[in-house]
Coordinates of C-alpha atoms and ligand atoms in Angstrom, one line a residue:
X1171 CA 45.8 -89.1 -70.1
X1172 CA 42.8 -89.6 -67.9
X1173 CA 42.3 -87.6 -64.7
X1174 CA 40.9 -89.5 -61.7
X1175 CA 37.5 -88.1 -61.2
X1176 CA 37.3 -89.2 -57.5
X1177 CA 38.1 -86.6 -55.4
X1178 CA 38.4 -87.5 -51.2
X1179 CA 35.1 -86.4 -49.5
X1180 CA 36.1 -87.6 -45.7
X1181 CA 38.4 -89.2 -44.3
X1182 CA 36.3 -92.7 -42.2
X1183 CA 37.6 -94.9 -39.0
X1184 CA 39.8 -95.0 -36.5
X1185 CA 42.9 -96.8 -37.0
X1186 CA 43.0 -100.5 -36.4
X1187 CA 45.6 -103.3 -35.8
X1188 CA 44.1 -105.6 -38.2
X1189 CA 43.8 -102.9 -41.0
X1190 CA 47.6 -102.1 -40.3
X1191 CA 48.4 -105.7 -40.4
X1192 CA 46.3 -106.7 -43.2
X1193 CA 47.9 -103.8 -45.3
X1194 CA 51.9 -104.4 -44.0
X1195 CA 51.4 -108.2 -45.6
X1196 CA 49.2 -107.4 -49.1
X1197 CA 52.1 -104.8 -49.7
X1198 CA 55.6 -106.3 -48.3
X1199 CA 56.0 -104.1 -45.1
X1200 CA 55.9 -106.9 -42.8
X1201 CA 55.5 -110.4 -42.0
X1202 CA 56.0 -113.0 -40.1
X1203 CA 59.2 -114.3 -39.7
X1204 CA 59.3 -118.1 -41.0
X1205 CA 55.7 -118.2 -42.0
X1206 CA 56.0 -121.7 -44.2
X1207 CA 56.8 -123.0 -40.6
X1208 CA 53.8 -121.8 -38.6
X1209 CA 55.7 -118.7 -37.8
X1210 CA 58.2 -117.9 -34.5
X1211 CA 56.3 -115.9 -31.8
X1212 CA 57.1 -111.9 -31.6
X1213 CA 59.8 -112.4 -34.3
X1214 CA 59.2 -110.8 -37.8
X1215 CA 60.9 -109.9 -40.7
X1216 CA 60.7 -106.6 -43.2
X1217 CA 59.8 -107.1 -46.5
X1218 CA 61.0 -105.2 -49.7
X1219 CA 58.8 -101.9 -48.5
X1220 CA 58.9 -102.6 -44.8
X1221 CA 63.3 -102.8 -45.4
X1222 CA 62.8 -99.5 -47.1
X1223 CA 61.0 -97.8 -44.4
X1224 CA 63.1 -98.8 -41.6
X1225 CA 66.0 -97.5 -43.4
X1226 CA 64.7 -94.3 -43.7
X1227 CA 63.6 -94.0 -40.1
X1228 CA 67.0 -95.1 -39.2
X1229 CA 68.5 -92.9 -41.5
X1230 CA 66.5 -89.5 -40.2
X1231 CA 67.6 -90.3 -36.6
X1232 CA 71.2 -91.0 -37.5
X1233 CA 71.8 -87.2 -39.4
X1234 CA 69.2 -85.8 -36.4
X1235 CA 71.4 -87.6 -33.9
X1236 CA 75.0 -87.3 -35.4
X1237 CA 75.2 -85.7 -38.4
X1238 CA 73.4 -82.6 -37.6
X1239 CA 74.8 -82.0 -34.3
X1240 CA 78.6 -81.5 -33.0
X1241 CA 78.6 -83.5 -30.0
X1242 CA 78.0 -87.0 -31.0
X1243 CA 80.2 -89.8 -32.8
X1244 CA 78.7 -92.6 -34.0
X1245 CA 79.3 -96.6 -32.8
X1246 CA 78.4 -100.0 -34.2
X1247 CA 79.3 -102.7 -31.5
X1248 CA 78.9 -106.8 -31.2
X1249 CA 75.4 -108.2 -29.9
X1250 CA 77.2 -111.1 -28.7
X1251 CA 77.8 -110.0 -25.3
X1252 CA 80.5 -110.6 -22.9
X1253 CA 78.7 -112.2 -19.5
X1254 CA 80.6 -109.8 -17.1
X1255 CA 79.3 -106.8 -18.8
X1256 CA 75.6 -108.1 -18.2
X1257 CA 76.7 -109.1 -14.6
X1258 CA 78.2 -105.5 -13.7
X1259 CA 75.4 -103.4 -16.0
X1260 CA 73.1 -105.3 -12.7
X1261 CA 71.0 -107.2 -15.7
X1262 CA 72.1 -111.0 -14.5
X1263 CA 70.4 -109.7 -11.6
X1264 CA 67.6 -107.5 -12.3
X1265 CA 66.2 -107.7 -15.9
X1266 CA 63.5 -109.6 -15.2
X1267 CA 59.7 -109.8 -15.7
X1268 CA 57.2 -110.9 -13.2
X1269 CA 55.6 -114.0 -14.6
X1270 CA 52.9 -116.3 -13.6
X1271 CA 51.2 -119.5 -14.5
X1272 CA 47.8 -120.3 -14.9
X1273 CA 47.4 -123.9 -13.1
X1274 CA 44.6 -125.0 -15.2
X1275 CA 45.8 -124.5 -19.0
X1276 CA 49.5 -124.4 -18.4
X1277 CA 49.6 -120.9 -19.8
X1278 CA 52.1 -118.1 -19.2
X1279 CA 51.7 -114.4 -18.3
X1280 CA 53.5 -111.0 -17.4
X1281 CA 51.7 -110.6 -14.4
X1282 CA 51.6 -106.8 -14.9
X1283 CA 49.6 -107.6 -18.0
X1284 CA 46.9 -110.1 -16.3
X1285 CA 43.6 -108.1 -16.0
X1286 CA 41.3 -109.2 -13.1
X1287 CA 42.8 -111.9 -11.9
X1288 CA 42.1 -114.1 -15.0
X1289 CA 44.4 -116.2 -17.0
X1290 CA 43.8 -114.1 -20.4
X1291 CA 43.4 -117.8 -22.0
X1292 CA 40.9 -119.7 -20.4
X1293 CA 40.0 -117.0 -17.6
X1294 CA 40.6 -119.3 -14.4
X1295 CA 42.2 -117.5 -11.2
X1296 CA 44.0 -120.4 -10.5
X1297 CA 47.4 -118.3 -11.0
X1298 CA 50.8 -119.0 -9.2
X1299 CA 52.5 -116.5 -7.5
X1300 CA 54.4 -114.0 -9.7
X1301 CA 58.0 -114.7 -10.0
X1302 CA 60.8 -113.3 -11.9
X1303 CA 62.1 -114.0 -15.2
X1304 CA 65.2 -113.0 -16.6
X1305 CA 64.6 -111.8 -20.0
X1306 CA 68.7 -112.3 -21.5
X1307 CA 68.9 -114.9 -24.3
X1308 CA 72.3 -116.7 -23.4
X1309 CA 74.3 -118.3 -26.1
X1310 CA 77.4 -120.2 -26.3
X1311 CA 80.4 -119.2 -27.4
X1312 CA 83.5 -121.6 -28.9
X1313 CA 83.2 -125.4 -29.3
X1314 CA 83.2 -126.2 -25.8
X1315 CA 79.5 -126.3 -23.6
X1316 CA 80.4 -125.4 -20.1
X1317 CA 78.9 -123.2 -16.8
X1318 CA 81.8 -120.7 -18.4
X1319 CA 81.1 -120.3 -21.9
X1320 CA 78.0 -118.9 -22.1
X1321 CA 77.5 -115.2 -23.0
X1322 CA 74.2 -113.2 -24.3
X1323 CA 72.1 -111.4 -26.9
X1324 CA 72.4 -107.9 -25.7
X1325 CA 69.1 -107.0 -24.5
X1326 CA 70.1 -103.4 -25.4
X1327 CA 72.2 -101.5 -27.3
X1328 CA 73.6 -99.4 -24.5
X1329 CA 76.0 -101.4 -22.6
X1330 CA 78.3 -101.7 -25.9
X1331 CA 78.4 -97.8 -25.7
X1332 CA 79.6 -98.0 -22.0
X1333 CA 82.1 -100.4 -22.9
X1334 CA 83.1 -98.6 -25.2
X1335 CA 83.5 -95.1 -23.9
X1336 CA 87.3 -95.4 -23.2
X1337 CA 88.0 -96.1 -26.6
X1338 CA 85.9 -93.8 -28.4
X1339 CA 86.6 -90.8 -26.0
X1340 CA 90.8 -91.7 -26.7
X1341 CA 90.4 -92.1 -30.3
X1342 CA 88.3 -88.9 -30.8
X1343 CA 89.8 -86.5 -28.3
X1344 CA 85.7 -85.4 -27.2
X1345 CA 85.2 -83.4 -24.2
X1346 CA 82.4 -83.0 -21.8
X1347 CA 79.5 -83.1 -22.9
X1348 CA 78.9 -85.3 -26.0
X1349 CA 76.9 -89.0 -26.7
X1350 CA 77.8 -91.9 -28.6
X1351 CA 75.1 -92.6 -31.0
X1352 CA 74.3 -96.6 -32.2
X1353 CA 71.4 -98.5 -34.2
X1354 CA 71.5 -102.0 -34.0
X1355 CA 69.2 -105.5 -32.6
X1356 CA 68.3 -106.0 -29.2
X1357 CA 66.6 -109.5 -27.7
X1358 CA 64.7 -109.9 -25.1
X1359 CA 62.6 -113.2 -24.1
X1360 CA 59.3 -111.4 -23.6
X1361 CA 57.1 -113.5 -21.8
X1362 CA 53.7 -112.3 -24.3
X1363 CA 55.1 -110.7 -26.8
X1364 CA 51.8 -108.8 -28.6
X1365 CA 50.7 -106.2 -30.9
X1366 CA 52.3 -107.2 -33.9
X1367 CA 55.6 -105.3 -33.9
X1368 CA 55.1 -103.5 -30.8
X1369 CA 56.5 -106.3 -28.2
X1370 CA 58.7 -108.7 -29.9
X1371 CA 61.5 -110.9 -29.2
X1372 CA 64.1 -109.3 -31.7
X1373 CA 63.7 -105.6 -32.1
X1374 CA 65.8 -103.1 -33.1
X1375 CA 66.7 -99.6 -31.1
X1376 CA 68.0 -96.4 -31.8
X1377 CA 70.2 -95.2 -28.4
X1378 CA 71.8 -92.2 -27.6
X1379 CA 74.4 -92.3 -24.7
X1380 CA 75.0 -88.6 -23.8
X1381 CA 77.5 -87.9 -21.4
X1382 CA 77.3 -84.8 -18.9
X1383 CA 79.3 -83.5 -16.2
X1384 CA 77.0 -84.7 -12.6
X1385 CA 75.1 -81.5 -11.6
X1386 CA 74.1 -80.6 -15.3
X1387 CA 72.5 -83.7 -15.6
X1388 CA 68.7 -82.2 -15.0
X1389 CA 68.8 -79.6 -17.7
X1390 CA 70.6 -82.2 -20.1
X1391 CA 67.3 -84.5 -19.4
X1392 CA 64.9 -82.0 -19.8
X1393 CA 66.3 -80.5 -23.3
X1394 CA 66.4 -84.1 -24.7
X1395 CA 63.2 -84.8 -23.9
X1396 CA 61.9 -81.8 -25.3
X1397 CA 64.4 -82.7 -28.5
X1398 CA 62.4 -86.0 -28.9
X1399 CA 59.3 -85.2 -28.6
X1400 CA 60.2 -82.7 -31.8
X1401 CA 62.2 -85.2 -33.4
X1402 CA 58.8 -87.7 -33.4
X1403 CA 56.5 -84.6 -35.0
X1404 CA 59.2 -84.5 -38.1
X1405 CA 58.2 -88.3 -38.6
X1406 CA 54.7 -87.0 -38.8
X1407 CA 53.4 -88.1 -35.6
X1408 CA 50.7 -85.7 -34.5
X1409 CA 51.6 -83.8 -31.4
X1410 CA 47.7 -85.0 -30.0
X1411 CA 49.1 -88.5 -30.2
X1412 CA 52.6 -88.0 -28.2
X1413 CA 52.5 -87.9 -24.6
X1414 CA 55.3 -87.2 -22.1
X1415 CA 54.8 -89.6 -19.1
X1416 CA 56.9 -89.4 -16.2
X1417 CA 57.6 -92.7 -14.6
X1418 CA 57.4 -93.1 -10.8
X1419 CA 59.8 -94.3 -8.3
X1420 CA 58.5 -98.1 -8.4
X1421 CA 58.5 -97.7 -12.3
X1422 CA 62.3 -96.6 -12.9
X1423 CA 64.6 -99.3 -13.9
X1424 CA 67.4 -100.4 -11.7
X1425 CA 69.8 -97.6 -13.2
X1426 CA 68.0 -94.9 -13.4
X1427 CA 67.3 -91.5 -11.2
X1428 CA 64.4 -90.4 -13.3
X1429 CA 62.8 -91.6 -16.9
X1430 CA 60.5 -89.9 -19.2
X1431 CA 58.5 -91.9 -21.6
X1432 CA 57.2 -91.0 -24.7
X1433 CA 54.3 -92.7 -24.9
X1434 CA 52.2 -92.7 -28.3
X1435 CA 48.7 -93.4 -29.2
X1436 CA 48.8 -96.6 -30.8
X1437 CA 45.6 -98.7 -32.2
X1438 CA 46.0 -100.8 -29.1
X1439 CA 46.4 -97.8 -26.8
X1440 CA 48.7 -95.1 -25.4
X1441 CA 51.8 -97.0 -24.7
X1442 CA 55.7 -96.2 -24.8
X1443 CA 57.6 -95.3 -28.2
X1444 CA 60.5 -94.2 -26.6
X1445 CA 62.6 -93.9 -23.2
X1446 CA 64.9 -91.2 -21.9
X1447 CA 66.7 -91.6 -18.9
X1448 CA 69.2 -90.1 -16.5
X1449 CA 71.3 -93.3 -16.1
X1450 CA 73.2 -91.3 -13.8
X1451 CA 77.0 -92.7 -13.3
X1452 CA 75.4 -95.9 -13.2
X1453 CA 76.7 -98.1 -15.8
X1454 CA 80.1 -96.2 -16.2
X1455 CA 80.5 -96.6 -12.5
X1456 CA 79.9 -99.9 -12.3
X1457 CA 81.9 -101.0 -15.3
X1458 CA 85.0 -99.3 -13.6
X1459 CA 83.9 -100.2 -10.1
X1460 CA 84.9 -103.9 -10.5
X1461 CA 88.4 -102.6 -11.6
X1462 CA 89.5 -101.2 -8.8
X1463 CA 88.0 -103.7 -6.4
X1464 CA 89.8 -106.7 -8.6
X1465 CA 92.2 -104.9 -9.5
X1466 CA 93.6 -104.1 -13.2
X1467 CA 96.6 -106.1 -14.0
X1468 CA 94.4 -109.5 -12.6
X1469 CA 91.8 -108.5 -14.5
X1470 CA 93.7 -108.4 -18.0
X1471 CA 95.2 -111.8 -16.8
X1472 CA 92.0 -113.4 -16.3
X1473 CA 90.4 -111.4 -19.3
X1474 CA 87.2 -112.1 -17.2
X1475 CA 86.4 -107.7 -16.5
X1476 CA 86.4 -104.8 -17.7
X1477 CA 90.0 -104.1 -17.4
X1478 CA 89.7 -100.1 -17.8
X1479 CA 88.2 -97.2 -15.9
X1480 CA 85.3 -95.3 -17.0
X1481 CA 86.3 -91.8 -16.3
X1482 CA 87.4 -88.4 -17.3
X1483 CA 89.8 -86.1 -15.7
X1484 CA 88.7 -82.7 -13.9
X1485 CA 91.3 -80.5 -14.9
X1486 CA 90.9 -78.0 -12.5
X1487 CA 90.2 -80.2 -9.4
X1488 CA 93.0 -82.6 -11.1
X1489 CA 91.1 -85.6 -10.0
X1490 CA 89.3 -88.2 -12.2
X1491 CA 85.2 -88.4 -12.6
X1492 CA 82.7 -90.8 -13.4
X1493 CA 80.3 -88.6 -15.8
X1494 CA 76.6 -88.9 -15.9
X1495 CA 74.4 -90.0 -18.8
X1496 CA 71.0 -89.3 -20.2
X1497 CA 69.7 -92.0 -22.5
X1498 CA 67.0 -90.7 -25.0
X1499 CA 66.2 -94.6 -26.4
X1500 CA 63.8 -95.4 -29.1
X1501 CA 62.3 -99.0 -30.7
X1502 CA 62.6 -98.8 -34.3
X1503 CA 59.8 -101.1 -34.5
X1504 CA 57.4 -99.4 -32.6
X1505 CA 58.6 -96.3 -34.7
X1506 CA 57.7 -98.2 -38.0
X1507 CA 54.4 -99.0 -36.5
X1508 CA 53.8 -95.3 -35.3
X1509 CA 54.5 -94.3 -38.6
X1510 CA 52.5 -96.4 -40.2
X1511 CA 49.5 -96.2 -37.4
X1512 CA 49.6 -92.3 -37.8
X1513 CA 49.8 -92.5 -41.6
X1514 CA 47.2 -94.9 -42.3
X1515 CA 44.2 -93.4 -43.7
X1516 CA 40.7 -94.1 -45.3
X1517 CA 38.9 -91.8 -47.3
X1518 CA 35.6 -92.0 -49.1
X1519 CA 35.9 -90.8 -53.0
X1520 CA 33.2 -89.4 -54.8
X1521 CA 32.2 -92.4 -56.3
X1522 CA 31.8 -94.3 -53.1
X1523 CA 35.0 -96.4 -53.4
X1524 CA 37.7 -96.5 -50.4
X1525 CA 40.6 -95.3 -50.7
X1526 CA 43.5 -96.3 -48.7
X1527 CA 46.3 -93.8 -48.8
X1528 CA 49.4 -94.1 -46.6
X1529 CA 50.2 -90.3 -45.7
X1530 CA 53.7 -90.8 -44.9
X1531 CA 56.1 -87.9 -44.8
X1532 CA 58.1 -87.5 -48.0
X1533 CA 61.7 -88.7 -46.6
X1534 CA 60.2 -91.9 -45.1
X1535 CA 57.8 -92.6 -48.0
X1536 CA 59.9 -96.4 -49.1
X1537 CA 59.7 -95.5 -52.7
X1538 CA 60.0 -92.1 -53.4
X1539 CA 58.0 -91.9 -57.2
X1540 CA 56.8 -94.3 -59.5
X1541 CA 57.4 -94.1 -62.9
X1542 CA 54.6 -95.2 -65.2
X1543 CA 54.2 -95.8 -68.9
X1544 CA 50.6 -95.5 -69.3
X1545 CA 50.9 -99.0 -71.7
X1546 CA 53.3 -101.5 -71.3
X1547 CA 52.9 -102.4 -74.6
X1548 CA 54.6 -99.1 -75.8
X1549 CA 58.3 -99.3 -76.5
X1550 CA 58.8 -95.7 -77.2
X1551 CA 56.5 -95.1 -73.5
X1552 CA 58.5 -97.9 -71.5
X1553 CA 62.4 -96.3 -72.9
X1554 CA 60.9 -92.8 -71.8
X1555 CA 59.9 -94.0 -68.7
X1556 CA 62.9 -96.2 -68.2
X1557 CA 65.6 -93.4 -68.4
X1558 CA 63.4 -91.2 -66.5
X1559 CA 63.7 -93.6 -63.6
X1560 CA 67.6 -93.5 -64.3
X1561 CA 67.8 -89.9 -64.0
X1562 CA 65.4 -89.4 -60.9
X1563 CA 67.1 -92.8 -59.3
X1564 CA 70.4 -90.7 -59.9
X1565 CA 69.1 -87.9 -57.1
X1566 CA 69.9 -89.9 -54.6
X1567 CA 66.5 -89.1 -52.6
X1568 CA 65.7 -92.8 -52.3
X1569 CA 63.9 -95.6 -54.3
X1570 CA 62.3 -95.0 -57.6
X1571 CA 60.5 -97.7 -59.2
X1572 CA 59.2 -97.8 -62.9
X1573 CA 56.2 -99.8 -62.6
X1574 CA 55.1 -101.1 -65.7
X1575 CA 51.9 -102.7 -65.0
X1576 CA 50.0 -101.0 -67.7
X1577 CA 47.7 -100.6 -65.2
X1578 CA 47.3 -97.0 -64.3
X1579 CA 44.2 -97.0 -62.1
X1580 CA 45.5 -100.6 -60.2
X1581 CA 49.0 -98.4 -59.9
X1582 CA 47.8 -95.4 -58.4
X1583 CA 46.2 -97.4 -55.9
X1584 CA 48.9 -99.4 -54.9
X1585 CA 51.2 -96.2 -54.9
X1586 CA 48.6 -94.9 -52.5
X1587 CA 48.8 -97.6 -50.1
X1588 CA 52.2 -97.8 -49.4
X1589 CA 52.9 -93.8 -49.7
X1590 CA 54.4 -93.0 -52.2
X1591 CA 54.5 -89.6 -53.0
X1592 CA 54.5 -89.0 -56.4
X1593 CA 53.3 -90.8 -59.7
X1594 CA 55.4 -90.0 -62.6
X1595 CA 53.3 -90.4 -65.8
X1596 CA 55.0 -91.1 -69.2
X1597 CA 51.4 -91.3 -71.8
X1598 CA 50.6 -90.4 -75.2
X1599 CA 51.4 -86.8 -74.3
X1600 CA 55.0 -87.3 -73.7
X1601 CA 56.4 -87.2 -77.1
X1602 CA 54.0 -85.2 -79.0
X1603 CA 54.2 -82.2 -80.3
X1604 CA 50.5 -79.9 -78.9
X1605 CA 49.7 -76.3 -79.0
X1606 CA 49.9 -76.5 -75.1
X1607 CA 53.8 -76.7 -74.9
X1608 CA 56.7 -75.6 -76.6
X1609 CA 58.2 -77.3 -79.9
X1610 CA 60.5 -80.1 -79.0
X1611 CA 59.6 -80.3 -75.2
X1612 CA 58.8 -83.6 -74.1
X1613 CA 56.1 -83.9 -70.8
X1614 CA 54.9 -85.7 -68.2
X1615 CA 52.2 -85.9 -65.1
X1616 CA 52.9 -85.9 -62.1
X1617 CA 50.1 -86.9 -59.2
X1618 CA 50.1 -86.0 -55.7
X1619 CA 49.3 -89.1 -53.5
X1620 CA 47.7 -86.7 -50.7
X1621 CA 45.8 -84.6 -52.9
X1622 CA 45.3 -86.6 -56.1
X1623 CA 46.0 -83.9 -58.1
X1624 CA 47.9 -84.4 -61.2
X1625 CA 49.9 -81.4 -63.3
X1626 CA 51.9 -81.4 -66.4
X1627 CA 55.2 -80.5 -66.5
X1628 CA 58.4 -80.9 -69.0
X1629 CA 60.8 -84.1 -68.2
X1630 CA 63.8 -81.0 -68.1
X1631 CA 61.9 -80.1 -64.9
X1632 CA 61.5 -83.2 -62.9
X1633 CA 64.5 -83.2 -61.6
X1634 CA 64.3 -80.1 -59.6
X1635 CA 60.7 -80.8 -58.8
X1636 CA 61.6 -83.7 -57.1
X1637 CA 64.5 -82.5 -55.5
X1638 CA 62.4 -80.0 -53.7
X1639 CA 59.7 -82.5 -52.8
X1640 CA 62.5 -84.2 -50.7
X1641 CA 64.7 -81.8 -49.2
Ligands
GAP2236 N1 68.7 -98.9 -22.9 C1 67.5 -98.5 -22.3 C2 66.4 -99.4 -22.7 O1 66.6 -100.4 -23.3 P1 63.8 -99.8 -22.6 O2 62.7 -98.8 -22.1 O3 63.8 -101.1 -22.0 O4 65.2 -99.0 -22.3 C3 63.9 -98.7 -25.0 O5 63.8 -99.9 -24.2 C4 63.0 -98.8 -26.1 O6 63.2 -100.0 -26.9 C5 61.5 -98.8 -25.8 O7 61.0 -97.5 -25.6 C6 60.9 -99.5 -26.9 O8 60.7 -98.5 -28.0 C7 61.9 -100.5 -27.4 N2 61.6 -101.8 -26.9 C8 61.9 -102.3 -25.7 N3 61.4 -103.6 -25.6 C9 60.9 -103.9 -26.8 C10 60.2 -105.0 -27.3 N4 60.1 -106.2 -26.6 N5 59.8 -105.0 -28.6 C11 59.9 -103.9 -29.3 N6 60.5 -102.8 -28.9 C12 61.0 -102.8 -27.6

């Protein structure tokens, strides 16, 4: 089969939102979530490579986060949110945004985000005060509309964790220290949601609740922003592009002693991937506070609070404790558009054609190798091909796709631009006998997408070669 005779000379331009964009909806990463209506602002849905992608990310945290460690379970709670757990977590009161209105065009702002004293719209300084904006999405719950059956959209993962540490600590007999581990949709009414992905409306996060004895809590914070930080370089982010940021007192949310934010050099700036906190006894406090101010057995009665306490038992002291928590906290969205920020890349081939090649890591890629049959025409190419994708689907490394465009240039370049790491090609080689190979052994090539670089080796091979690729 033919060799590409283009070899990468340089690699041209610094990334850009609208290449990134453009690129996520030509190849099914991303779009925008009910399009054929004029769109919802700062809501959007994954497409068939975006779904893939996610998935992965998701899937790398949960073994970092759970599976490869001994101290952490796993949770999946509601999103529908009970009101009093928003009212005691101090967000009925406190998660807001400062917003103001321009008087002249009607428009809305963050007020933190207005630059100069100018509406962003149609520049006029005739701005309100800031004032604050609760960011919940209520809801209501049962057939009845009343002032008492309202309840929320979580606006983070988190406080199902606290509500849940009673029963996860009972049913799994865990000691001091260990987390609780969830993935799941957050929603928060952003004011101006922006940059594509980055602030929107309905986002996904990845939280880790880890719970330390008070006193320990410094060292716990420190190690898991250092474990973070390395987590984000196995995704490929470049350790140039990650920055540690320390918020200040005025910056830290209403539960928190001390935050680090990783922040990460997106097209449209350095800006926060990820949170970690030391929540302190905060939430656990508060959520057992209430009980024994209300007291328990009235509080199962009225099923209104939480009706148990928060805490673990000292054994030496004999006495019952509120622990602390550090919360490393991560967007899934703005990891996907990290990942694909830091991946995206242009290069200049020999022949003065761009390429665009997604350099994602291996175990993110959304399709792990293509299968081609170099024509589609070609029964006995497209059966070879076909039970090669069978056996390599069979790995269980991810997606494998036999694309049988009969296009091989047109498929290398889409393979390119939406990573994928390896080309499988099943051509006129495959099946015939040549002095180059042993009698009976059947071939194939396999291209590097970084590299371009194409080998032959036996289809009794593959198997293991693409095994390693992915372990
Ligand atoms: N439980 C702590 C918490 O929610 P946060 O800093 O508000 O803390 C954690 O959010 C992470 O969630 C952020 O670092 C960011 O990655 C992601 N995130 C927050 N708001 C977002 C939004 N509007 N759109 C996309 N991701 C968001």
């Amino acid at each position: 089969m033919s060799a590409e005779k283009t070899m990468a000379k340089e690699t041209v331009k610094t990334k850009n939102m609208n290449d990134l964009v453009a690129l996520c909806k030509r190849r099914g990463f991303v779009f925008q979530s009910a399009d054929i209506y004029g769109g919802l602002q700062g809501v959007y849905d994954y497409g068939p490579l975006g779904v893939e992608l996610k998935n992965n990310l998701k899937a790398a945290w949960w073994r970092a986060m759970v599976y490869e460690r001994d101290d952490v379970e796993g949770l999946d709670a509601a999103i529908l949110s009970n009101k009093s757990v928003l009212r005691y977590s101090g967000h009925e009161a406190t998660f807001a945004d400062p917003m103001v209105d321009c008087r002249d065009c009607k428009s809305r702002w963050r007020a933190d985000h207005i630059k100069n004293g100018r509406c962003e719209k149609c520049g006029s300084k005739n701005l309100t005060d800031p004032r604050p904006f609760n960011m919940m999405f209520k809801t209501t719950v049962g057939p009845v509309v009343d002032e008492e059956s309202y309840a929320y959209l979580r606006p983070e993962t988190a406080q199902g964790i606290f509500t849940n540490f009673r029963n996860v600590l009972d049913s799994t007999s865990r000691k001091l220290p260990f987390g609780i581990a969830q993935i799941g949709k957050a929603f928060r009414n952003e004011i101006t949601p922006r940059n594509f992905i980055f602030r929107v409306r309905e986002f996904e996060q990845m939280e880790l609740e880890f719970f330390v004895e008070p006193g320990t809590d410094d060292e716990w914070h420190k190690k898991w922003v250092e474990a973070r930080i390395q987590w984000w370089r196995q995704q490929g982010l470049a350790s140039d592009n990650l920055v540690a940021y320390h918020q200040t007192a005025e910056e830290l949310s209403h539960y928190s002693k001390a935050t680090v934010d990783i922040l990460y050099r997106f097209p449209h700036g350095l800006e926060e991937l990820e949170g970690i906190a030391n929540r302190t006894d905060f939430d656990l406090g508060s959520h057992s506070k209430n009980q024994d101010e209300l007291g328990l057995k009235a509080k199962v009665m009225e099923n209104k609070d939480s009706t148990s306490k928060l805490t673990v038992r000292d054994l030496e002291a004999n006495k019952e404790f509120v622990p602390f928590v550090i919360e490393p906290s991560a967007g899934v969205d703005r990891g996907v558009l990290a990942v694909i920020t830091e991946a995206y890349t242009e290069e200049v081939l020999e022949n003065g054609n761009i390429r665009v090649v997604l350099k994602i890591k291996p175990h993110l890629a959304p399709i792990k190798a293509a299968v081609i049959p170099l024509a589609r025409n070609n029964e006995a190419l497209v059966h070879k091909a076909e039970s090669i994708k069978r056996t390599l689907q069979s790995l269980g490394v991810g997606r494998i796709l036999l694309e049988n465009t009969g296009n091989i240039g047109k498929s290398y370049r889409k393979h390119d631009e939406v990573g994928t790491p390896i080309c499988v090609t099943v051509d006129f080689e495959t099946m015939t006998e040549s002095e180059n190979k042993p009698a009976g052994e059947e071939t194939v090539t396999v291209r590097d997408r970084d590299t371009m670089k194409q080998e032959r080796i036996s289809i009794s091979a593959l198997p293991e070669y693409v095994r390693k690729y992915f372990c």
